[in-house]
Amino acid sequence: MFVTTGQAGTALGCSIPTVKKLMATGVVPGVREQGRQVFPLAALQALQARPTAGLTVLSAPEIAVLRSDAPTRVDEPDRDWIGFGTALDRAQLLAALSGWWRCDPARVAAGAVLPVTVAGFVVAVLTGLTEWEGDGTVGTAARFRFPKARLAGYLTDLTAPANAATPTDPEDARLAGLLLGTRLASVSGGPIAYVPTNPTTTHQPDTEGGTTR
């Protein structure tokens, strides 16, 4: 059985374009084109049952979240793609997700982990954020990347989350297990949002703007 993208959006609390973006990543199996895009009912029910990310166990007061799009090809010297998609291999995913973003790099690094979300679901997890480099632009337009970032985990099927990476670092494995497949809401005018790990504590407002890259 299938539902429309509008029905799926209503059930998941997001817009039709956001549902279509999720479908375009390949992380939801069984989506079809039947004159119009349709969403498998069983997959929708599985996504509705996904838990909210338990951030209170993290030591940092806030973490950055990378709000990703579906893959888009780019002509850049260090990568061919930006965004998240199951058709990309591990090296392509890491390059696509580890920069270049408008952000406060020190603030990103302070969280020690960077969940990657599509439609509010965590589909990948980056760690190793202690070093960064800028694109040479000054001010709020500056973009940064994290050349030592590690892909601690990523999903190929959001309805049955299992880490497709094989992290050798125990902390990477723990963080990926904690976050992958969970729902993690965030709000931002750009690709990077900042989310408090304990919503009852005071945190710096999210003021980042910019585009999706």
Coordinates of C-alpha atoms in Angstrom, one line a residue:
M1 CA 0.0 0.0 0.0
F2 CA 1.1 3.5 -0.7
V3 CA 0.2 7.1 0.3
T4 CA 0.8 10.4 -1.5
T5 CA 3.7 12.6 -0.6
G6 CA 1.2 15.0 0.9
Q7 CA -0.2 12.4 3.2
A8 CA 3.3 11.4 4.1
G9 CA 4.2 15.0 4.9
T10 CA 1.2 15.4 7.1
A11 CA 2.1 12.2 9.0
L12 CA 5.7 13.2 9.5
G13 CA 5.0 16.9 10.1
C14 CA 6.9 18.3 7.1
S15 CA 6.2 19.8 3.7
I16 CA 5.8 17.9 0.4
P17 CA 9.1 19.3 -0.9
T18 CA 10.9 18.0 2.2
V19 CA 9.3 14.5 1.8
K20 CA 10.5 14.5 -1.9
K21 CA 14.0 15.5 -0.7
L22 CA 14.0 12.5 1.7
M23 CA 12.8 10.2 -1.1
A24 CA 15.5 11.5 -3.4
T25 CA 18.3 10.5 -1.0
G26 CA 17.4 6.8 -1.6
V27 CA 17.2 6.2 2.1
V28 CA 13.5 5.1 2.0
P29 CA 13.1 1.8 0.1
G30 CA 10.1 1.1 -2.1
V31 CA 9.3 4.6 -3.2
R32 CA 7.7 4.6 -6.6
E33 CA 6.6 6.8 -9.5
Q34 CA 3.1 5.9 -10.5
G35 CA 2.1 9.0 -12.5
R36 CA 3.2 10.8 -9.3
Q37 CA 5.5 10.0 -6.5
V38 CA 4.1 7.7 -3.8
F39 CA 5.4 6.7 -0.4
P40 CA 5.2 3.2 1.0
L41 CA 2.8 3.0 3.9
A42 CA 4.9 0.5 5.8
A43 CA 7.9 2.8 5.4
L44 CA 5.9 5.7 6.7
Q45 CA 4.8 3.8 9.7
A46 CA 8.4 2.8 10.4
L47 CA 9.5 6.4 10.2
Q48 CA 6.7 7.6 12.5
A49 CA 8.0 5.1 15.1
R50 CA 11.6 6.4 15.1
P51 CA 12.6 7.8 18.5
T52 CA 13.8 11.4 19.2
A53 CA 17.6 11.7 19.6
G54 CA 18.7 11.5 23.2
L55 CA 21.1 14.4 23.4
T56 CA 21.2 14.8 27.2
V57 CA 23.9 12.1 27.4
L58 CA 26.3 14.2 25.4
S59 CA 28.8 16.3 27.3
A60 CA 28.7 19.4 25.3
P61 CA 25.9 22.0 26.0
E62 CA 25.0 22.1 22.3
I63 CA 25.9 20.4 19.1
A64 CA 25.8 21.6 15.5
V65 CA 23.5 19.8 13.0
L66 CA 24.1 19.7 9.3
R67 CA 20.7 20.0 7.5
S68 CA 21.5 18.2 4.2
D69 CA 19.9 18.1 0.8
A70 CA 19.8 15.2 -1.6
P71 CA 23.0 14.8 -3.7
T72 CA 23.9 17.4 -6.2
R73 CA 26.9 17.2 -8.5
V74 CA 29.4 20.0 -8.3
D75 CA 32.6 20.9 -10.1
E76 CA 35.0 21.4 -7.3
P77 CA 38.7 20.3 -7.0
D78 CA 38.1 18.2 -3.8
R79 CA 34.7 16.6 -4.4
D80 CA 32.1 15.8 -7.1
W81 CA 29.0 15.9 -4.9
I82 CA 27.4 17.8 -2.1
G83 CA 24.5 16.5 0.0
F84 CA 23.6 13.0 1.2
G85 CA 22.5 10.0 -0.9
T86 CA 22.8 6.3 -0.6
A87 CA 24.2 6.0 -4.2
L88 CA 27.4 7.7 -3.0
D89 CA 30.2 5.6 -1.7
R90 CA 31.9 6.3 1.7
A91 CA 34.6 8.5 0.4
Q92 CA 32.2 10.5 -1.7
L93 CA 29.9 10.9 1.3
L94 CA 32.6 12.2 3.5
A95 CA 33.8 14.7 1.0
A96 CA 30.2 15.8 0.3
L97 CA 29.4 16.3 4.0
S98 CA 32.6 17.7 5.5
G99 CA 32.3 21.2 4.0
W100 CA 32.1 24.0 2.7
W101 CA 29.5 25.6 5.0
R102 CA 28.8 29.0 6.4
C103 CA 29.2 28.4 10.1
D104 CA 31.1 29.2 13.3
P105 CA 33.8 26.5 13.0
A106 CA 34.8 26.7 16.7
R107 CA 31.2 26.3 17.7
V108 CA 30.8 23.2 15.5
A109 CA 34.0 21.7 16.8
A110 CA 33.0 22.3 20.4
G111 CA 30.2 19.8 20.1
A112 CA 32.6 17.0 19.0
V113 CA 29.9 15.4 16.8
L114 CA 27.9 16.5 13.8
P115 CA 24.7 14.7 13.0
V116 CA 23.6 15.0 9.4
T117 CA 19.8 15.2 9.0
V118 CA 17.4 15.0 6.0
A119 CA 13.8 15.9 6.8
G120 CA 14.7 15.8 10.5
F121 CA 16.0 12.3 10.5
V122 CA 19.7 11.6 11.3
V123 CA 21.2 9.8 8.3
A124 CA 24.9 10.2 9.0
V125 CA 27.2 11.2 11.8
L126 CA 30.6 13.0 11.5
T127 CA 33.3 13.2 14.1
G128 CA 36.9 14.4 14.1
L129 CA 36.0 18.1 13.9
T130 CA 39.0 19.5 15.8
E131 CA 40.6 21.1 12.7
W132 CA 39.1 23.4 10.1
E133 CA 40.1 25.6 7.2
G134 CA 38.4 28.6 5.6
D135 CA 37.9 29.6 2.0
G136 CA 39.6 32.9 2.5
T137 CA 36.4 34.9 2.6
V138 CA 36.0 37.4 5.4
G139 CA 32.9 37.9 7.5
T140 CA 29.6 36.1 7.5
A141 CA 30.0 34.8 4.0
A142 CA 33.1 32.8 4.9
R143 CA 32.8 29.0 4.4
F144 CA 34.7 26.3 6.3
R145 CA 35.5 22.7 6.0
F146 CA 36.8 20.1 8.4
P147 CA 39.6 18.2 6.7
K148 CA 40.1 15.6 9.5
A149 CA 36.4 14.7 9.8
R150 CA 35.5 11.1 10.0
L151 CA 32.3 9.4 8.8
A152 CA 31.4 7.6 12.0
G153 CA 28.2 6.3 10.5
Y154 CA 25.6 6.5 7.8
L155 CA 22.4 4.8 6.7
T156 CA 21.3 3.1 3.5
D157 CA 17.8 2.3 4.9
L158 CA 16.1 4.7 7.3
T159 CA 13.3 2.2 8.0
A160 CA 15.7 -0.3 9.4
P161 CA 18.6 1.7 10.7
A162 CA 22.0 -0.1 10.7
N163 CA 25.3 1.6 10.5
A164 CA 26.8 1.1 7.0
A165 CA 30.2 2.3 8.2
T166 CA 32.6 0.3 10.3
P167 CA 34.1 2.8 12.8
T168 CA 37.1 1.5 14.6
D169 CA 37.0 4.2 17.3
P170 CA 34.7 3.1 20.1
E171 CA 33.5 6.6 20.7
D172 CA 32.6 7.0 17.0
A173 CA 30.7 3.8 17.2
R174 CA 28.8 4.9 20.3
L175 CA 27.8 8.3 18.9
A176 CA 26.7 6.7 15.6
G177 CA 24.6 4.1 17.6
L178 CA 23.1 6.9 19.7
L179 CA 22.1 9.2 16.8
L180 CA 21.6 7.3 13.5
G181 CA 17.9 6.9 12.6
T182 CA 16.6 9.2 15.3
R183 CA 14.5 12.3 14.8
L184 CA 16.4 15.5 15.5
A185 CA 14.6 18.7 14.9
S186 CA 16.5 21.9 14.1
V187 CA 15.8 25.4 12.7
S188 CA 18.2 27.4 10.7
G189 CA 18.4 29.7 7.7
G190 CA 21.4 27.9 6.4
P191 CA 23.0 24.4 6.4
I192 CA 24.2 24.5 9.9
A193 CA 21.9 24.6 12.9
Y194 CA 22.8 24.6 16.6
V195 CA 20.8 22.5 19.0
P196 CA 21.0 22.5 22.8
T197 CA 21.6 19.0 24.3
N198 CA 19.5 20.0 27.3
P199 CA 16.6 22.3 26.2
T200 CA 16.1 23.5 29.8
T201 CA 19.5 25.3 29.8
T202 CA 20.3 28.6 28.3
H203 CA 22.2 28.5 25.0
Q204 CA 23.4 30.8 22.3
P205 CA 20.7 31.6 19.7
D206 CA 21.0 30.1 16.3
T207 CA 21.7 33.0 14.0
E208 CA 23.5 31.3 11.1
G209 CA 22.2 32.1 7.6
G210 CA 23.2 31.2 4.1
T211 CA 22.5 28.6 1.5
T212 CA 22.5 24.8 1.6
R213 CA 26.3 24.7 1.1

